Coordinates of C-alpha atoms in Angstrom, one line a residue:
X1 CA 245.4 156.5 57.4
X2 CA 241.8 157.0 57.0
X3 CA 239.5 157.3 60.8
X4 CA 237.6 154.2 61.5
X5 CA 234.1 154.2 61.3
X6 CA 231.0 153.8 64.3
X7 CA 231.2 150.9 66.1
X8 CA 227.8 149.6 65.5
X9 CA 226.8 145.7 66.2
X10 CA 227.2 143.2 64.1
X11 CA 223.9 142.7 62.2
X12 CA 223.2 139.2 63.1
X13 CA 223.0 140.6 66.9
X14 CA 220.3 143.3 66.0
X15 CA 218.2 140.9 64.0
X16 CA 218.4 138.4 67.3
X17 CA 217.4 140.9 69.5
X18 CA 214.6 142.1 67.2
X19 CA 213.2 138.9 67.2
X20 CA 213.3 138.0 70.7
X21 CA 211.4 141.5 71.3
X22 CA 208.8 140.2 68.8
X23 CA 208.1 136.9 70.4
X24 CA 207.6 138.7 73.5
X25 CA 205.1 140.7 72.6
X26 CA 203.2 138.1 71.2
X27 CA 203.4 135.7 74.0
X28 CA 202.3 138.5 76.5
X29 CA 199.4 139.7 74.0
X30 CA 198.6 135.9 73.4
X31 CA 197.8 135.4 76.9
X32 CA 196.0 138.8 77.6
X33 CA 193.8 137.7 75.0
X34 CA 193.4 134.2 76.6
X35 CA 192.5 135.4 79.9
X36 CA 189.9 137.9 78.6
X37 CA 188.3 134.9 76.8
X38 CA 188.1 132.8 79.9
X39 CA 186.6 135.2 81.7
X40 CA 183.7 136.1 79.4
X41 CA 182.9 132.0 79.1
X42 CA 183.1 131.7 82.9
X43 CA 180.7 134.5 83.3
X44 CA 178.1 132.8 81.3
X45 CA 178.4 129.7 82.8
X46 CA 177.8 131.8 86.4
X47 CA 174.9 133.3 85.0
X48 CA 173.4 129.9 83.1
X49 CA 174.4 127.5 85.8
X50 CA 174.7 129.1 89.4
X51 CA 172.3 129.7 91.9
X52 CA 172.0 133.4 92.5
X53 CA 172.4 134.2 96.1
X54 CA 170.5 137.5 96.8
X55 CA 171.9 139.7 99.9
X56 CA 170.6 138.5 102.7
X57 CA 169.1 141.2 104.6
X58 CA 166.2 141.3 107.5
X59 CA 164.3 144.3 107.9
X60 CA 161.0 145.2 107.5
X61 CA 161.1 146.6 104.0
X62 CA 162.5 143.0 102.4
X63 CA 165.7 141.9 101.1
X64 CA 167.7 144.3 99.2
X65 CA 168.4 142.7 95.6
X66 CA 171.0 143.5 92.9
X67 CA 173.9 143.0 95.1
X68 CA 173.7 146.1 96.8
X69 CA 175.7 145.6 100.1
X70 CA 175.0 147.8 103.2
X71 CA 176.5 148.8 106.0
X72 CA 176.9 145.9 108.9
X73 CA 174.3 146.5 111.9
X74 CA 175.9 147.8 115.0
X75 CA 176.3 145.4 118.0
X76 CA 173.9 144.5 120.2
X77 CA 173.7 146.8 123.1
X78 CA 172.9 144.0 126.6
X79 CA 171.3 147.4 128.0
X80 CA 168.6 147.6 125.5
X81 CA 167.1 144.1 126.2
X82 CA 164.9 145.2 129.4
X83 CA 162.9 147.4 127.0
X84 CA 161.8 144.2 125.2
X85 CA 158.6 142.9 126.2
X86 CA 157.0 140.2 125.0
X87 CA 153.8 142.4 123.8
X88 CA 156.0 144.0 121.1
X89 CA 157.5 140.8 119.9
X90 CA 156.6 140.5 116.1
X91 CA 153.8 141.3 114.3
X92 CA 154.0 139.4 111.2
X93 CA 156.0 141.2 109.6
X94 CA 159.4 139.5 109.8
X95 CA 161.3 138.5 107.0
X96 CA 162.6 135.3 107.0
X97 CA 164.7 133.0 104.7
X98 CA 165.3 129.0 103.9
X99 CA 168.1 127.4 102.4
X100 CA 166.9 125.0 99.2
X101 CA 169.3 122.6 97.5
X102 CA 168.8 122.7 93.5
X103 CA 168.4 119.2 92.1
X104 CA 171.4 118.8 90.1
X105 CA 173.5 115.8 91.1
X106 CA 176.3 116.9 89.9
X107 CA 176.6 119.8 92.4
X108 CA 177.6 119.8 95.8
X109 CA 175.4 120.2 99.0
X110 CA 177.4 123.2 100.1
X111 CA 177.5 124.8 96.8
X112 CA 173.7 124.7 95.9
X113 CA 172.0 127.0 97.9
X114 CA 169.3 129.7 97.3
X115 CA 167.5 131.9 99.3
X116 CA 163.8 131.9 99.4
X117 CA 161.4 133.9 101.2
X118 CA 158.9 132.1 104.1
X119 CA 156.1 133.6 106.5
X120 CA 157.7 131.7 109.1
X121 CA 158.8 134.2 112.1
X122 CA 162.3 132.3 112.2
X123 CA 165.2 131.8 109.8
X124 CA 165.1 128.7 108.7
X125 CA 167.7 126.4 106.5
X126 CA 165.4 123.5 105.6
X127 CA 164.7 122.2 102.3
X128 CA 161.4 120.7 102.6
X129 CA 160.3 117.6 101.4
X130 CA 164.1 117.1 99.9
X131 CA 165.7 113.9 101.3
X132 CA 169.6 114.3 101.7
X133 CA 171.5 111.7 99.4
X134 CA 175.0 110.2 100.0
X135 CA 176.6 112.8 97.9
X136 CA 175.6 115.7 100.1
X137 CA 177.5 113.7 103.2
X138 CA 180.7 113.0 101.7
X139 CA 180.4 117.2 100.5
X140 CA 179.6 117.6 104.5
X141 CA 182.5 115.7 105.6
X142 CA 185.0 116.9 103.1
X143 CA 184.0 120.4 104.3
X144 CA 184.2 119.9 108.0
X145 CA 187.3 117.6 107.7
X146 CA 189.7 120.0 109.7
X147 CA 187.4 121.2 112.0
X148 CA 185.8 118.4 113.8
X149 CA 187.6 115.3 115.7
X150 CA 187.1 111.7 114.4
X151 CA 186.5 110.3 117.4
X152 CA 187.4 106.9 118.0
X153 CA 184.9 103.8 117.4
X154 CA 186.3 101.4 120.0
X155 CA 186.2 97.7 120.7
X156 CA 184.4 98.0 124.8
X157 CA 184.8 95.6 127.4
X158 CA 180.9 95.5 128.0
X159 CA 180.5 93.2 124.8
X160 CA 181.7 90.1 127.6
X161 CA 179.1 91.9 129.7
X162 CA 176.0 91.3 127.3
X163 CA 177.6 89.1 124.5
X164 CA 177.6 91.6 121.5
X165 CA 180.7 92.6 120.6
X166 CA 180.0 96.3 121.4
X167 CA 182.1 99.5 119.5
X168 CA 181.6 102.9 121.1
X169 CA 181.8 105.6 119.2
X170 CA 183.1 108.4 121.7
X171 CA 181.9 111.3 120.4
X172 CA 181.4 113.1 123.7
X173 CA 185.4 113.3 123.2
X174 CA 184.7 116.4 120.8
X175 CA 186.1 119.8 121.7
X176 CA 182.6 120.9 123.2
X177 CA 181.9 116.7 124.1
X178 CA 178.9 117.2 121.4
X179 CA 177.8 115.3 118.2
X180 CA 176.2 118.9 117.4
X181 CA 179.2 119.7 116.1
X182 CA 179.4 118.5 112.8
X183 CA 175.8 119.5 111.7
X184 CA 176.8 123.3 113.2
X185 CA 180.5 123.7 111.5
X186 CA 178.8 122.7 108.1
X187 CA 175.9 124.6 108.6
X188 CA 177.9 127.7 109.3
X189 CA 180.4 127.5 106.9
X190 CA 177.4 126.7 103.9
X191 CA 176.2 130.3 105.0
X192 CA 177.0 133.8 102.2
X193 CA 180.0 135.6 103.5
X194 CA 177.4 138.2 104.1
X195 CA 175.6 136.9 106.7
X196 CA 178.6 135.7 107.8
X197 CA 180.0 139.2 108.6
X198 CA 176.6 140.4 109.9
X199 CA 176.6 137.3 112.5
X200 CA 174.2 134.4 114.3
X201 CA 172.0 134.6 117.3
X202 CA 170.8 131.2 118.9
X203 CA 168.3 130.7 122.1
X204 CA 169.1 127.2 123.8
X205 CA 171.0 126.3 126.6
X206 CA 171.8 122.8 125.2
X207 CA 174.5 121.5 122.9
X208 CA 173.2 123.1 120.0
X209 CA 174.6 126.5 121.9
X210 CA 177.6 125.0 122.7
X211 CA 178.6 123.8 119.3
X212 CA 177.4 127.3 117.6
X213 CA 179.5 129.2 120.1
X214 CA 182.9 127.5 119.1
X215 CA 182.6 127.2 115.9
X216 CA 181.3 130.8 115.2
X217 CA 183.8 132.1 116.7
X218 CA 186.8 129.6 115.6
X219 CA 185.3 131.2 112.0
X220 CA 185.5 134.8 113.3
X221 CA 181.6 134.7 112.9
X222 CA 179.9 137.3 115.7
X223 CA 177.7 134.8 117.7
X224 CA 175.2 135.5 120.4
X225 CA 173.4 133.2 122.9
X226 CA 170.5 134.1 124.9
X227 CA 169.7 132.1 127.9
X228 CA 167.2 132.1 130.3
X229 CA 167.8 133.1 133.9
X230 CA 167.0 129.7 134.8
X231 CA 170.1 128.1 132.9
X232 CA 173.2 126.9 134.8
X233 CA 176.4 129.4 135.8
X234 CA 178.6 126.3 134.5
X235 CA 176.4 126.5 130.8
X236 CA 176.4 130.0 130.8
X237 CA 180.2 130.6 131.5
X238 CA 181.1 127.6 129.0
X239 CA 179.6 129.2 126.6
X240 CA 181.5 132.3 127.3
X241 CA 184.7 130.9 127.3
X242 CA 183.6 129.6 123.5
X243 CA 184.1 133.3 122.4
X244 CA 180.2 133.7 122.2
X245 CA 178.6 136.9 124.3
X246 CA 176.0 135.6 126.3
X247 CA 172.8 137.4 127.5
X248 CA 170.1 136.3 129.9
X249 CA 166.6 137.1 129.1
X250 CA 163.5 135.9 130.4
X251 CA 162.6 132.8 132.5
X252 CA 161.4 130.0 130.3
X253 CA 162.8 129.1 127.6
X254 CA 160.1 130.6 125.3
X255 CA 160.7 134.1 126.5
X256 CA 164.8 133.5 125.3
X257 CA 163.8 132.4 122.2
X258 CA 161.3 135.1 121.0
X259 CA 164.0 138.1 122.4
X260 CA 166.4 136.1 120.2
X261 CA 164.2 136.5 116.9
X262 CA 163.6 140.3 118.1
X263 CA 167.5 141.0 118.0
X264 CA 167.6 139.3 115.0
X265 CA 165.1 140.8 113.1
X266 CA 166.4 144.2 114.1
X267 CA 170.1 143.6 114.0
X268 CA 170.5 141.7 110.6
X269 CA 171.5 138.5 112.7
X270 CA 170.7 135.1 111.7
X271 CA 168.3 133.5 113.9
X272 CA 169.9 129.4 114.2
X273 CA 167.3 127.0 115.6
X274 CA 168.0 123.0 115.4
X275 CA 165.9 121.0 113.0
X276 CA 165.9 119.0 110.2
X277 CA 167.4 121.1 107.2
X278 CA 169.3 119.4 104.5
X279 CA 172.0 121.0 105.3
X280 CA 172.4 119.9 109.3
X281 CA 171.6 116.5 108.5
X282 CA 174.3 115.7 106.6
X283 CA 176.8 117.1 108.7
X284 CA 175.2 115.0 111.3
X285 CA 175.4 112.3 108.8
X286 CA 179.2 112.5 108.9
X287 CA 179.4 110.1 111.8
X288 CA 177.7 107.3 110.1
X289 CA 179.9 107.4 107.7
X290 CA 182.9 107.0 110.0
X291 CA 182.0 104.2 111.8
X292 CA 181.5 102.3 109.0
X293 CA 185.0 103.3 107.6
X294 CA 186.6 102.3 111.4
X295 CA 184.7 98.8 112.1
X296 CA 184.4 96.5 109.6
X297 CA 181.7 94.2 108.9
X298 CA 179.2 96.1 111.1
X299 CA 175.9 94.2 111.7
X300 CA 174.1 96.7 113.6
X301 CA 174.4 100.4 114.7
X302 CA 172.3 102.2 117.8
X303 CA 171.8 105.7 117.6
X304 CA 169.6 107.9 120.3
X305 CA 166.6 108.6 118.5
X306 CA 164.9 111.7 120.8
X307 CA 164.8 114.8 120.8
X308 CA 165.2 116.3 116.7
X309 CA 166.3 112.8 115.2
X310 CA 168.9 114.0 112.8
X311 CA 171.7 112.1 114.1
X312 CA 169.9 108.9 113.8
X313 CA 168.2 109.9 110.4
X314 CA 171.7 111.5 109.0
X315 CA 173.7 108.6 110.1
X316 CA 171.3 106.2 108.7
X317 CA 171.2 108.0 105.1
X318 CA 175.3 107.2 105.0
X319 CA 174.9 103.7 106.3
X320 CA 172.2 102.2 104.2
X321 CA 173.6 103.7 101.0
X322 CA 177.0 101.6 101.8
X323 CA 175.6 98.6 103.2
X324 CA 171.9 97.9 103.1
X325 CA 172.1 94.7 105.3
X326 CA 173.6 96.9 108.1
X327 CA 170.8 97.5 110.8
X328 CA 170.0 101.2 112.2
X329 CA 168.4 101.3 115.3
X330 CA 166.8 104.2 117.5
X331 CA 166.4 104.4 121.4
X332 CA 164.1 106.4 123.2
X333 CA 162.9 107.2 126.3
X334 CA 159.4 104.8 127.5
X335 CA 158.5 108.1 129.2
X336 CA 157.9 110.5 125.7
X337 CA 158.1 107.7 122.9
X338 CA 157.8 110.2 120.2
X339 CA 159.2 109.1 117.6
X340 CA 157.2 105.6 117.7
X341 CA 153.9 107.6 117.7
X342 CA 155.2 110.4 114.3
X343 CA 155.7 106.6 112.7
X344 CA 152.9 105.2 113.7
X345 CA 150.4 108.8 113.2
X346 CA 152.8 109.5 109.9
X347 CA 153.2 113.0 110.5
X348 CA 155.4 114.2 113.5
X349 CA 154.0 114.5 117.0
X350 CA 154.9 116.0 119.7
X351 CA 154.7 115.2 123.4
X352 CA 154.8 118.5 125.5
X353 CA 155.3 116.5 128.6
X354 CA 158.7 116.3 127.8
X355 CA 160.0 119.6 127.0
X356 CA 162.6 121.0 129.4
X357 CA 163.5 117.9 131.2
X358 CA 166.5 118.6 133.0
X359 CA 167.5 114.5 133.2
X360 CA 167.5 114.2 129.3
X361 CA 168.2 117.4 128.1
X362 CA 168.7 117.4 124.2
X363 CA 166.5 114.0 124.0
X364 CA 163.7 115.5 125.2
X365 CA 163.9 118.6 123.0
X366 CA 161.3 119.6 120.4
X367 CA 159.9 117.0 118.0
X368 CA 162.0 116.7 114.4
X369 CA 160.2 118.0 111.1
X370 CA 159.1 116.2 108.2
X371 CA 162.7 115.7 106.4
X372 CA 164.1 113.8 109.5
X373 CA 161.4 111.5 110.1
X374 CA 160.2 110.5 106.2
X375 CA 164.3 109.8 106.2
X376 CA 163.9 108.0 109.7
X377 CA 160.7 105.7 108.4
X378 CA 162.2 105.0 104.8
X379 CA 165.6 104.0 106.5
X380 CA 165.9 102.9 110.4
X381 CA 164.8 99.4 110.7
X382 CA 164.2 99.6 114.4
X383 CA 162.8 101.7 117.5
X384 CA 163.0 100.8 121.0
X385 CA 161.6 102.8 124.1
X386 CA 163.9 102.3 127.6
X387 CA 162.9 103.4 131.0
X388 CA 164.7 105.8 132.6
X389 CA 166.5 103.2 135.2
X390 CA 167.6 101.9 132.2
X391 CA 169.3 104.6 131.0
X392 CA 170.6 105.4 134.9
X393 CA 172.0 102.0 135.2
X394 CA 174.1 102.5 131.3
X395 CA 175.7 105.9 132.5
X396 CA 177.0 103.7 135.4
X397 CA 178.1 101.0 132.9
X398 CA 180.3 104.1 130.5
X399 CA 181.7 105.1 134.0
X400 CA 182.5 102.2 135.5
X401 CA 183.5 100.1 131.9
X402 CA 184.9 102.7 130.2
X403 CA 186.0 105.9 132.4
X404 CA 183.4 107.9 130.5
X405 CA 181.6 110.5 131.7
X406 CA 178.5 110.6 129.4
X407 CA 174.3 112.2 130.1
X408 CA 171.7 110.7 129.3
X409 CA 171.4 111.3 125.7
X410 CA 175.5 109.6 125.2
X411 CA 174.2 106.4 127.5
X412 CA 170.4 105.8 125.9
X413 CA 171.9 103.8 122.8
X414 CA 173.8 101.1 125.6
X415 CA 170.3 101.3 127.6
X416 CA 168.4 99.0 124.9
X417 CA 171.3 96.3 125.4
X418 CA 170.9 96.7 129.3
X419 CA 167.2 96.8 129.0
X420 CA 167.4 93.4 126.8
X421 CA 165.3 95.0 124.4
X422 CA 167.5 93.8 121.6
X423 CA 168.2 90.4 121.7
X424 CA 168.7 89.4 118.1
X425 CA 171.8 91.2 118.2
X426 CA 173.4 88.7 120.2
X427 CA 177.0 87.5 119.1
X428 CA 176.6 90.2 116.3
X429 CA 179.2 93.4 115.7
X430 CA 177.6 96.3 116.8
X431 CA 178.2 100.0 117.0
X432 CA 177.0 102.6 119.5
X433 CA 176.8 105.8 119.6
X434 CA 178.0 108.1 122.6
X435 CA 177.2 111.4 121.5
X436 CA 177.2 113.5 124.6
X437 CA 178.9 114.2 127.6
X438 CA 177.9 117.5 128.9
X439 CA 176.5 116.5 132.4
X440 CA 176.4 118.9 135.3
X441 CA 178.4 117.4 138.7
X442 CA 175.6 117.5 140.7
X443 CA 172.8 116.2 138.4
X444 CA 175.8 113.0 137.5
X445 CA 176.4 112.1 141.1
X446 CA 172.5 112.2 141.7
X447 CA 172.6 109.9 139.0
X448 CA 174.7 107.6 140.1
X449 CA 173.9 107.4 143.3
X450 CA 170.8 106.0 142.4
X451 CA 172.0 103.7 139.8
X452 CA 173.4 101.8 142.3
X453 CA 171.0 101.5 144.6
X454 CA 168.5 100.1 141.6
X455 CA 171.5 97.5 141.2
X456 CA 171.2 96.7 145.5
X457 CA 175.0 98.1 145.3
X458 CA 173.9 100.5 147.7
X459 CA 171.1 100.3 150.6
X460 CA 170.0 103.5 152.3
X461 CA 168.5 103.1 155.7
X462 CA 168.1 105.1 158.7
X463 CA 167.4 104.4 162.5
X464 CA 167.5 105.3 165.7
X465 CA 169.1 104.2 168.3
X466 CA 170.5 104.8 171.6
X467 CA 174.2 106.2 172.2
X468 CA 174.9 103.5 174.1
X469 CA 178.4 101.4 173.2
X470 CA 175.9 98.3 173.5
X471 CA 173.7 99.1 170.9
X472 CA 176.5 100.3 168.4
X473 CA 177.9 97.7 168.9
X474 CA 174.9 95.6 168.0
X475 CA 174.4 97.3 164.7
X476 CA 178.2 97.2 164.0
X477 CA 177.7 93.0 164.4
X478 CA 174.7 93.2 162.1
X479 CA 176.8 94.8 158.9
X480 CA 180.1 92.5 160.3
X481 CA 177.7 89.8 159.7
X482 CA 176.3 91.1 156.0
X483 CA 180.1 91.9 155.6
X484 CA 178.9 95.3 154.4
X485 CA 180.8 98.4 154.2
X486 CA 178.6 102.0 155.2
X487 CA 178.8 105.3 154.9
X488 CA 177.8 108.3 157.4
X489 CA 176.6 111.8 157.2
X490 CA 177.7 114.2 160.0
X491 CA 176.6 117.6 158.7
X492 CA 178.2 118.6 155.8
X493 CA 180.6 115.5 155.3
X494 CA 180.6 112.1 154.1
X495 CA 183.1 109.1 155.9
X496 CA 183.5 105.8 154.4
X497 CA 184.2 103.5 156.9

């Protein structure tokens, strides 16, 4: 019997597996080959097509180029700031940088931007003389999507009141009961991830604080405010609670401001300042564009009109490009009718007498820039200027109507239907805009307190009389007669009776 052989495979098998190894290796080497190829097109598009976006870095010496990235600043140290006085506070030489939107159409707001050098002794994110287009709001509201609310645009039981049928748009009902909001998120998120990491620095005690406080730090963005000394606890510790670290300086405003471009020239920070960049406006835009998408067949929409404008000249850009025949209006205050003079002068103007106002806060801020108010004369079809009893006698109206708690700049839109300044709009659909409620207690029972007496809801009187029960009694007969109800002070407290 002869040994049997080595058990070897059957040759079909070996010739299988030989050919699956083959086809392996060429699939893998196929698409190693593939992806180098994509990555050497895709490189030259980047380098034909991109912006390049430099690293942005202040100091004194200019931006470093080439992509070299540095170490991040350390933190501001609170201790330091009483050695800054405001005869060392800039001598020309600060570096500065705007945001400019390429003119390409078929590239998004967010995605366009380049950095440019400016002699201004702030950073700013304008692009001047570069109107926003429609495209640039739906990039804006696409972006901020997840992070903003969209408020309700509600049908109001006022419209029986002045025979408009009246939709608020409650945007006091954001988290930091601002309109600010969307321009800040979009503005923020559209900066490099390197400023980003190095942080913002803003000077304001307004809503513009507010709103950059939130969302810098809901995007793990290091965010400082500087307030004067002169700003309210309740401001101050809001902002706080935001995640921002607050620092008092100085005791105007001004002095708050010019620390805040110190730090930031010396820290790496980016100084934020409200205007009229591209950028901001369409964010502000936003809200235009949902109240068209919530009430249909809109004939008319009021928007405040003080303070920087972008809200109504934003909101108008998104409104006129979906429906020309809808009219944009702007309210302002009789007492700084700003924006009536920039239209009439054609150049903005700027009333001093305004700044700081405690009763109109944001609406009496600085004027806009050229961006907001060529969009403003090109687009809104109406301005109207309301006293401020007007505007007193509205915040009463949101309270009493519709349980909101608003300031003056979320109650000056319903103040040109109280005032009867607008009475073409009668029997028409019409859209307001309540953009703010951030009122302090005390300044909103002041308020209304005297919104009723103007309305002869309320009469204050005093006298004196006698402690006799004859003579109380008299006076008791008097009001029994008017069948009026009074109040009295007795130190500290106050009875109804």
């Amino acid at each position: 019997m002869t040994s049997p052989g080595p058990l070897l495979p059957p040759y079909s098998v070996i010739v299988g597996v030989l050919l699956r190894l083959a086809v392996y290796l060429v699939t893998v080497l196929y698409s190693y080959a593939e992806q180098l190829f994509l990555k050497k097109d895709d490189s030259k598009v980047k380098k034909r097509d991109a912006p390049a976006l430099c690293d942005l870095r202040l100091c004194k010496d200019g931006p470093i180029r080439n992509g070299h990235i540095g170490q991040r600043p350390p933190p501001i140290n609170p201790e330091r700031l009483k050695d800054f006085v405001e005869e060392d506070y800039l001598n020309g030489d600060v570096k500065t940088w705007e945001m400019k939107i390429v003119s390409r159409n078929e590239e998004l707001l967010g995605d366009a931007l380049s950095l440019v050098p400016q002699s201004s002794s702030r950073i700013s994110l304008s692009s001047h003389n570069k109107l926003i287009r429609f495209e640039d709001i739906s990039a804006a509201a696409f972006k901020i999507q997840s992070g903003v609310q969209k408020t309700p645009c509600m049908y109001s039981r006022l419209s029986k009141l002045y025979g408009v049928d009246i939709y608020l748009k409650k945007e006091f009902l954001q988290y930091t009961g601002s309109v600010k909001e969307r321009g800040v998120l979009y503005l923020l998120t559209s900066l490099p991830q390197d400023q980003q990491r190095k942080g913002v620095i803003v000077a304001s005690d307004g809503n513009f604080s507010m709103a950059v406080a939130y969302h810098a730090s809901e995007l793990r963005i290091p965010v400082f405010v500087i307030m004067s000394t002169s700003t309210s606890p309740a401001r101050v510790k809001t902002c706080r609670e935001y995640g921002a670290m607050v620092i008092s300086y100085g005791t105007t405003a001004k002095d708050s401001q010019m620390h805040a471009r110190r730090l930031a020239q010396e820290n790496g920070y980016l100084y934020l300042e409200e205007e009229d960049s591209a950028v901001y406006l369409s964010g502000l835009g936003t809200m235009g564009l949902e109240m068209y998408e919530q009430v249909p067949k809109l004939d008319a929409v009021i928007f405040p009109a003080g303070g920087h404008c972008g809200l109504l000249a934003g909101s108008a850009a998104a409104l006129k490009h979906l429906n020309p025949r809808i009219s944009v209006i702007g309210v302002e205050s009789e007492s700084f009718p700003v924006l009536q003079q920039s239209l009439k002068a054609g150049h903005p103007a700027e009333d001093q007498a305004c700044n700081n106002h405690h009763f109109y806060g944001d609406v009496s801020g600085l004027c806009f820039g050229s961006n907001s108010l060529q969009l403003t004369g090109k687009l809104v079809d109406k301005v109207v200027a309301v006293s401020e009893e007007d505007v007193l006698i509205s915040m009463l109206r949101l309270l009493e109507y519709e349980r909101a708690t608003v300031d003056a700049e979320g109650a000056i839109g319903l103040a040109a239907l109280v005032a009867g300044k607008l009475p073409e709009l009668k029997g028409k659909r019409v859209a307001i805009a309540i953009c703010s409620g951030n009122v302090d207690l005390h300044l909103l029972q002041r308020c209304i307190a005297r919104a009723l007496t103007l309305e002869s809801r309320v009469c204050r009187f005093s006298l004196v009389i006698s402690d006799s029960p004859a003579d109380v009694s008299k006076l008791l007969e008097v009001l029994a007669r008017e069948e009026a109800s009074f109040g009295y002070q007795t130190g500290t407290h106050i009875c109804d009776i």
